[in-house]
XYZ file of C-alpha atoms in Angstrom:
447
model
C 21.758 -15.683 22.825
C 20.650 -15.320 26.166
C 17.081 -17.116 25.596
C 16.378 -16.962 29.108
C 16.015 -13.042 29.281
C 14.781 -13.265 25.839
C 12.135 -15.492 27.251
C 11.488 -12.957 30.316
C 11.304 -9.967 28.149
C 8.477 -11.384 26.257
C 6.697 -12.306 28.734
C 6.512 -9.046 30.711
C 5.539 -7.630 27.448
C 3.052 -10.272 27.068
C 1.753 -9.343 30.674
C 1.565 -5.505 29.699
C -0.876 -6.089 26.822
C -2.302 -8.943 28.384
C -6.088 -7.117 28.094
C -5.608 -6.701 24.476
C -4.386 -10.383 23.810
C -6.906 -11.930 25.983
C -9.788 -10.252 24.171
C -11.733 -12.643 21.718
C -12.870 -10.145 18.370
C -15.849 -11.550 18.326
C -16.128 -10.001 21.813
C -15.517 -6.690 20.780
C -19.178 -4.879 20.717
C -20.105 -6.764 23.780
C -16.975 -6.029 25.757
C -15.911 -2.760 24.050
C -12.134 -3.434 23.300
C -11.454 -0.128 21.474
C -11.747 1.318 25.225
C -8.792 -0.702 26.032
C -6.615 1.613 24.135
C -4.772 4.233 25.573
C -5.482 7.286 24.102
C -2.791 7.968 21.946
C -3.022 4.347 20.827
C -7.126 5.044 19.835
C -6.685 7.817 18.458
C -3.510 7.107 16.115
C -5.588 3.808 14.950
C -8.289 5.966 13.930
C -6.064 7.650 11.758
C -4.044 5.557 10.353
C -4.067 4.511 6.791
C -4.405 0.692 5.436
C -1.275 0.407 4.081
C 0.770 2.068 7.507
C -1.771 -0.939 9.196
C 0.001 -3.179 7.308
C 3.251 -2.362 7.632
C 2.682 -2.423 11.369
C 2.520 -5.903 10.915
C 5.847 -6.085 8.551
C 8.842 -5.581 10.792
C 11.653 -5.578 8.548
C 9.587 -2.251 7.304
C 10.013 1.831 8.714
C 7.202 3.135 9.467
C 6.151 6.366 7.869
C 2.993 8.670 7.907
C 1.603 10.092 10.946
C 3.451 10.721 14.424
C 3.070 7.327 15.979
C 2.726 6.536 19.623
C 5.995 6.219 21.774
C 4.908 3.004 23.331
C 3.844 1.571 19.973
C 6.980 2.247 18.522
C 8.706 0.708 21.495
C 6.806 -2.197 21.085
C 7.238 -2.982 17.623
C 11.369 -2.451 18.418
C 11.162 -4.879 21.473
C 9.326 -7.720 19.477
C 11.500 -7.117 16.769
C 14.958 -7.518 18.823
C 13.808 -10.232 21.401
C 11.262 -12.574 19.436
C 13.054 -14.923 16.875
C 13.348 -14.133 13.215
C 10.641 -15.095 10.899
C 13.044 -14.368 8.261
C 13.608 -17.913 6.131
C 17.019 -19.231 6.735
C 19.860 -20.027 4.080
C 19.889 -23.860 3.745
C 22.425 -25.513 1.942
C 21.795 -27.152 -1.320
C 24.640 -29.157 -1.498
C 23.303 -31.666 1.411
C 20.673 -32.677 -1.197
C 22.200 -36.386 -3.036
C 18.672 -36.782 -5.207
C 17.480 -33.530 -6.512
C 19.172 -33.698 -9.442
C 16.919 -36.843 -10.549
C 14.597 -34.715 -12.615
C 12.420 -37.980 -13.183
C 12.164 -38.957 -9.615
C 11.632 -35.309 -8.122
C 8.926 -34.856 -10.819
C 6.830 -37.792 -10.117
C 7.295 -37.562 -5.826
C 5.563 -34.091 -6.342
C 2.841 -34.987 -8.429
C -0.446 -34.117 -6.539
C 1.510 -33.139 -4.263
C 0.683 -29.219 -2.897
C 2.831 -26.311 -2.933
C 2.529 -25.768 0.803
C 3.359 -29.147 1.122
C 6.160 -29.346 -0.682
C 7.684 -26.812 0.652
C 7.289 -28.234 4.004
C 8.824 -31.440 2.593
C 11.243 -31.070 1.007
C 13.109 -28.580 3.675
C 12.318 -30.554 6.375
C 13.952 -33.914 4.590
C 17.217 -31.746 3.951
C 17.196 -30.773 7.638
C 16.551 -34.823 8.677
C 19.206 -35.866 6.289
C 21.572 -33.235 7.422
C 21.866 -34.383 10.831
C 21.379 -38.055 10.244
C 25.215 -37.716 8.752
C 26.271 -35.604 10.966
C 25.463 -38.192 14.047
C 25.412 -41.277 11.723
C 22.057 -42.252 12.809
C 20.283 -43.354 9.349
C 16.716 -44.450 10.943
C 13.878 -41.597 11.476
C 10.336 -42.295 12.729
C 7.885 -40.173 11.100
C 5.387 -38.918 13.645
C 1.830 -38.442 12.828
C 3.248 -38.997 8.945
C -0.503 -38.485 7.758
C -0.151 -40.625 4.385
C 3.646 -40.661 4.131
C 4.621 -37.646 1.851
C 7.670 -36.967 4.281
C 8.219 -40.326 4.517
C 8.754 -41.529 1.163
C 10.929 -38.777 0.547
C 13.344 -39.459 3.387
C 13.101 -43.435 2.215
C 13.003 -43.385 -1.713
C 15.166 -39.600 -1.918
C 17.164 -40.466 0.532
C 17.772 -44.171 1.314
C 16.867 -43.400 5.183
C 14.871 -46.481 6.381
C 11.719 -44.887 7.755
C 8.741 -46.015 10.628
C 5.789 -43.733 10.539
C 3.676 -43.510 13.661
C -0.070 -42.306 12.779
C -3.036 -41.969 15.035
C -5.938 -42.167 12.126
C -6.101 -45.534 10.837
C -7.339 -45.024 7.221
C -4.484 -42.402 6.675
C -2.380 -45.230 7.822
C -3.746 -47.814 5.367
C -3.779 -45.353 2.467
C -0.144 -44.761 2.985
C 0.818 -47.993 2.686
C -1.316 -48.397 -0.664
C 0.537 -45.133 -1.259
C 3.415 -46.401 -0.837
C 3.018 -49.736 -2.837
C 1.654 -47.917 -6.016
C 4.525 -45.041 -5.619
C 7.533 -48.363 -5.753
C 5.558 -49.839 -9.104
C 5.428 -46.690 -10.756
C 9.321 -45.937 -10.065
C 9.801 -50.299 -11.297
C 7.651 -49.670 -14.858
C 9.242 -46.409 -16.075
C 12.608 -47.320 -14.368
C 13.315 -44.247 -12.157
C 16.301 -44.633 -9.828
C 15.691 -44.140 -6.095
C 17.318 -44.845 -2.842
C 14.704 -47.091 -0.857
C 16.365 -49.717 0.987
C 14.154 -49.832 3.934
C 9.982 -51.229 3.319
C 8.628 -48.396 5.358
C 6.449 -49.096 8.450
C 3.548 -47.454 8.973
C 2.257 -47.815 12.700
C -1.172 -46.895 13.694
C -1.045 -45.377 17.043
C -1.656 -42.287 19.147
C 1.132 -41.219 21.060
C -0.586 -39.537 24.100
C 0.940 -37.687 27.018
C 1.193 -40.197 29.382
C 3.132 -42.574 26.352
C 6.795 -43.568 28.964
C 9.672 -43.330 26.854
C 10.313 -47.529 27.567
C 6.973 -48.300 25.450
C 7.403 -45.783 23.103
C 11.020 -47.374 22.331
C 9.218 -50.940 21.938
C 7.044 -49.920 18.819
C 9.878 -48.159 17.122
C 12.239 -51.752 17.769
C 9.392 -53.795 16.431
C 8.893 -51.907 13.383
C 12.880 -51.929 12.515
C 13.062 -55.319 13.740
C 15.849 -53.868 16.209
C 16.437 -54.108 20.044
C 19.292 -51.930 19.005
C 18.524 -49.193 16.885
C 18.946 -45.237 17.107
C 16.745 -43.022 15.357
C 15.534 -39.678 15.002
C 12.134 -37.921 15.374
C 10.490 -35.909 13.049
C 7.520 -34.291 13.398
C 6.141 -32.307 10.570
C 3.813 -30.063 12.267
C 3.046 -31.987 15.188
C -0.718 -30.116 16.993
C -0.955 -29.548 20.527
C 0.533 -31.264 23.067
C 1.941 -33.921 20.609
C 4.945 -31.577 20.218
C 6.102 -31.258 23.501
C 5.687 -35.161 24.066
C 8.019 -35.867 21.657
C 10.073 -33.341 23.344
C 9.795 -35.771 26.263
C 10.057 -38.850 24.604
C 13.667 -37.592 23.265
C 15.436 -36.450 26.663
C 13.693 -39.715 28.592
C 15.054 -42.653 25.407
C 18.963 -42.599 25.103
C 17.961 -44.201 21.577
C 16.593 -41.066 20.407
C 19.534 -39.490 19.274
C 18.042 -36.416 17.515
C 14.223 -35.128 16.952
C 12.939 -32.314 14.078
C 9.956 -30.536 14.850
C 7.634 -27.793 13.534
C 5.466 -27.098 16.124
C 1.353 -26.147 15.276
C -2.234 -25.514 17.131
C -0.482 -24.444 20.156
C -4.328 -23.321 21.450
C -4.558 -27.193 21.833
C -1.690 -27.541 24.161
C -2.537 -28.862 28.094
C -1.564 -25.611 30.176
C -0.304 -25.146 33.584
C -1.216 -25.601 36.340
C -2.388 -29.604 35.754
C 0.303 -32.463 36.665
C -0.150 -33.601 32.729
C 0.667 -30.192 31.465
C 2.672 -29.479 28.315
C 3.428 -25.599 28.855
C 5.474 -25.214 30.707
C 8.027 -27.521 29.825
C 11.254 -26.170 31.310
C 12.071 -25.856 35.045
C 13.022 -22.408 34.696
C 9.646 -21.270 33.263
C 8.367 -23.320 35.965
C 9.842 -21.642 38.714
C 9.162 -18.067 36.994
C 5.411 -18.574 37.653
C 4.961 -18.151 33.290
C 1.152 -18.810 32.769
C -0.299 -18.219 29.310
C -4.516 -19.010 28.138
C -6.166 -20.983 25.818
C -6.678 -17.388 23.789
C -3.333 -16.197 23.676
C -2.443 -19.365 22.248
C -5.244 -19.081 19.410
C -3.705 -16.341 18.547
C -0.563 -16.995 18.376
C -1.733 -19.775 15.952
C -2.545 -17.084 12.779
C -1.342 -16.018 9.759
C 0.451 -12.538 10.276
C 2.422 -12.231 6.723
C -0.866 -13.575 4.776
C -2.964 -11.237 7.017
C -0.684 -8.017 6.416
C -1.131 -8.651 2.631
C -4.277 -8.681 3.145
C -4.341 -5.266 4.289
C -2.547 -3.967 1.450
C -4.507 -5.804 -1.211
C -8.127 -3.542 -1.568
C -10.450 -6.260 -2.613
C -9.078 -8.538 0.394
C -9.126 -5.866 2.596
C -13.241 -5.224 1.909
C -13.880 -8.606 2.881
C -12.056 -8.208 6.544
C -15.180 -6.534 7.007
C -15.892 -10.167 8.394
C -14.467 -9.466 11.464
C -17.592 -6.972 12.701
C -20.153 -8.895 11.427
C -19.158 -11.800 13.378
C -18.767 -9.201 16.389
C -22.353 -7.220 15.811
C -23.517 -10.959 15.792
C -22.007 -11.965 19.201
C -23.892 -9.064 20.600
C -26.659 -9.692 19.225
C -26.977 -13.126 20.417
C -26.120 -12.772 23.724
C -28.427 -9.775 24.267
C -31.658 -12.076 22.971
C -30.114 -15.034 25.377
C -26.938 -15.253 27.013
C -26.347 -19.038 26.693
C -25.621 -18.343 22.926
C -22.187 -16.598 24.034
C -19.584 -17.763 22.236
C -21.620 -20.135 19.954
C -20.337 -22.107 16.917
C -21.708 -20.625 14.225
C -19.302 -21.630 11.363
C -17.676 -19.122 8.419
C -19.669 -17.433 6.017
C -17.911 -16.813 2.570
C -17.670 -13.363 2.927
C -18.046 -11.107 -0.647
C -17.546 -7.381 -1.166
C -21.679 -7.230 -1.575
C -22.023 -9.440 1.339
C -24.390 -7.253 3.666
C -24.972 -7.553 7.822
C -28.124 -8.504 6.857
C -27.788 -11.638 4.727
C -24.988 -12.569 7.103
C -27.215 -12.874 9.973
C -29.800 -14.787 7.793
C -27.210 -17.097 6.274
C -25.353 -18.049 10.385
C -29.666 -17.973 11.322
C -30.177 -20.819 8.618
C -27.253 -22.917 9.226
C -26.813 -23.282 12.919
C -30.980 -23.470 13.721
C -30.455 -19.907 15.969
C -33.705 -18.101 16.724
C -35.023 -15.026 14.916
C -33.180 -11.910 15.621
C -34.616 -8.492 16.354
C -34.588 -6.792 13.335
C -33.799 -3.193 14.957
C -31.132 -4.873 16.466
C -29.949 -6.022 12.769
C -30.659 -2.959 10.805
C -28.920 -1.119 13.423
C -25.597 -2.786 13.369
C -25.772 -2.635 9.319
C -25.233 1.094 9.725
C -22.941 1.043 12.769
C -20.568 -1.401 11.228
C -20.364 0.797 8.194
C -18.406 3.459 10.850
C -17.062 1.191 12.987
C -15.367 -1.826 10.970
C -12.067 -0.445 10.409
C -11.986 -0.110 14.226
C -12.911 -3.792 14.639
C -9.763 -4.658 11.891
C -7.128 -2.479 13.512
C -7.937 -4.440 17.048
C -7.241 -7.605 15.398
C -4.246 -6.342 13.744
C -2.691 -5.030 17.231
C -3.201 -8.806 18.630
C -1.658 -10.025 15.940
C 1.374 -7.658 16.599
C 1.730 -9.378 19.794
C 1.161 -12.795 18.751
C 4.790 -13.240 18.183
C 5.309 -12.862 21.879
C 2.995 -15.786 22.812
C 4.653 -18.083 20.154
C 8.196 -17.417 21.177
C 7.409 -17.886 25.165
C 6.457 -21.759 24.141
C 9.012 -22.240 21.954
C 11.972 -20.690 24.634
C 10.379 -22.627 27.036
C 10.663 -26.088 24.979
C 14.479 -25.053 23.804
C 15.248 -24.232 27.291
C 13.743 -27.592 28.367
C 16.014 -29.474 25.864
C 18.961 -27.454 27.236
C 18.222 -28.515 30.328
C 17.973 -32.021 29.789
C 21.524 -32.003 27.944
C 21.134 -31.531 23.869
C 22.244 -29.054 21.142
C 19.351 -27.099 20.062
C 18.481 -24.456 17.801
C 15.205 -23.024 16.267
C 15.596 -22.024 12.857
C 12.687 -20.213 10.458
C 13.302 -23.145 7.930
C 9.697 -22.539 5.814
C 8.616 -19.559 4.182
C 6.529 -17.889 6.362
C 4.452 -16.758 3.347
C 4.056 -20.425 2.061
C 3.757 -22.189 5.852
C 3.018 -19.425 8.877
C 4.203 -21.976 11.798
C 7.773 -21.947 10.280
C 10.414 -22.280 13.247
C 11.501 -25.587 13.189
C 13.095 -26.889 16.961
C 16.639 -29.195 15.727
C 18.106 -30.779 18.524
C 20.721 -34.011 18.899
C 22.215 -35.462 21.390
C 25.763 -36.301 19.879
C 28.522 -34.336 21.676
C 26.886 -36.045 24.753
C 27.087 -39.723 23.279
């Protein structure tokens, strides 16, 4: 794979329908998107049917129905070829020792979720994988929220764990967690594999964390001036990701690091010194610039979303999407220092109308009284006008892809760089967990 023409093809892309992914919804009365269309584009939207919308969306689906745009078609074909599958990988079962303790599996994943286990207990096969292959049986667990993944990796798979987690009582309620789980397994005598007490460290690992003191908290939990260890990172948000990234090319101990990477809209972007996108010197020298929208964006549910589209009663209730709009107009014609407010979610029903939307955001955010032309107006022109609102949504989220794979080539090019292995693999069912490309990379033919 040549990921750094991959990497430039998406971004040109990116920088063709840059108007359209740099467009907030909410925006799209005041700032009339649907005139960002080309004309073929508008006009093929308009008639298109809900369930061609949604295979839009589906890649590994033909499209049928009406003549479709050229350029649309072209599109769909590049982000399909140069974007990295979605598709869930093959993983081998055989690199699992413990799931065939029926009594231990079906205690761990009591009260445990399905998303969550999911998550879990693919990411533990992937961590257990490589700690045979480079012999390196000591993982720290980064921002290990109560220590699901970690008590898997310790008591499933006898890997002697440190957890690193910023919020203190999720720190403290692991290790409770933790205590109760080991008593449980000791009472109904259920085998496991912990030979490690797990360490739970509370601490936020911040951008400007050097790789020396980093290495000090992870040798005082093992007790170690010696050890190697892996990083995993289990959906690590913002810039966390890419200083782990950091933290494993500057600390020789680090010998291999697991993440799935999340909330990219909360990553620090170019150009500050402290930045964490761009990583790699050769996006760096390319001049690749993205915004805090386009990585919102690239933050959402596109499988879920599709569905959505195909299912009738969930479609209805995308109807959302132009209230929130008519609203933003609204507000900002009565005063234009309510642009952009926070006006939280309304629980959107099929009998839901503009009107007791308005009152319901009115009553819970304080806002003034709106003009109740301006209301009654936009209850009849969303009526014609909402499906418009929904395809322009779906169309971003066409090119979200794009966004998502420029800061994840940029991050595998940055290991590359900095002398690892690396792959990205679509480890999670994108169905079950959207942000499912996990970034694998070790450091052992370099050793």
């Amino acid at each position: 794979m040549d990921i750094e023409k991959r990497l430039l093809t998406c971004y040109k892309v990116y920088q063709t329908f840059d108007n359209v992914l740099n467009s907030y919804v909410s925006d799209y009365y005041v700032d009339n998107h649907w005139n960002k269309l080309s004309t073929s584009w508008s006009n093929y939207f308009e008639e298109i049917k809900i369930g061609e919308l949604s295979d839009l969306l589906n890649l590994s689906k033909p499209l049928n129905g009406i003549i479709h745009p050229l350029t649309l078609l072209c599109l769909r074909c590049v982000i399909d070829n140069y974007t990295l599958s979605r598709t869930r990988a093959d993983f081998p079962a055989e690199i699992s020792p413990f799931e065939d303790n029926k009594n231990f599996m079906n205690f761990f994943w009591k009260n445990v979720k399905l998303k969550k286990r999911h998550e879990i207990d693919v990411m533990a096969k992937l961590c257990y994988r490589l700690a045979k292959e480079t012999n390196c049986f000591h993982i720290v667990d980064i921002g290990s929220g109560v220590g699901h993944l970690s008590r898997m990796l310790s008591y499933g798979y006898g890997i002697k764990v440190c957890t690193v987690e910023a919020v203190d009582a999720f720190t403290k309620l692991a290790e409770i967690m933790d205590s109760n789980f080991e008593n449980v397994l000791t009472k109904r005598k259920i085998s496991h594999r912990n030979i490690f007490k797990t360490v739970h460290v509370n601490k936020r690992i911040t951008n400007d964390l050097n790789a020396q003191d980093f290495l000090r908290i992870v040798q005082n939990a093992f007790n170690n001036k010696n050890v190697k260890f892996g990083i995993v990172g289990l959906h690590p948000c913002g810039d966390l990701g890419a200083t782990l990234l950091r933290l494993y090319t500057e600390c020789p101990n680090i010998v291999f690091i697991n993440i799935a990477s999340c909330c990219y809209m909360k990553i620090t972007l170019n150009p500050t010194n402290e930045a964490c996108f761009p990583l790699s010197t050769f996006c760096k020298t390319q001049n690749i610039v993205l915004s805090y929208l386009v990585c919102e964006i690239a933050c959402h549910a596109i499988e879920n979303y599709s569905e959505k589209l195909r299912n009738d009663a969930e479609y209805k209730k995308l109807k959302i999407h132009a209230y929130r709009a008519a609203l933003e107009e609204i507000l900002t014609s009565v005063d234009p220092g309510l642009k952009h407010s926070i006006v939280g979610s309304v629980k959107c029903s099929n009998d839901l109308t503009f009107v007791d939307y308005v009152k319901k955001i009115c009553d819970n955010n304080n806002l003034p009284t709106l003009p109740d032309e301006k209301v009654i107006f936009y209850e009849d022109y969303i009526n014609t006008t909402w499906r418009k609102v929904v395809s322009f949504y779906s169309i971003r989220l066409l090119l979200a892809p794009l966004v998502e794979n420029i800061i994840l080539l940029d991050r595998w090019l940055y290991v590359l760089e900095n002398g690892s292995e690396c792959k990205i693999l679509p480890l999670f069912d994108c169905n079950i967990s959207p942000r499912n490309l996990v970034l694998s990379a070790n450091k052992r033919k370099y050793a």
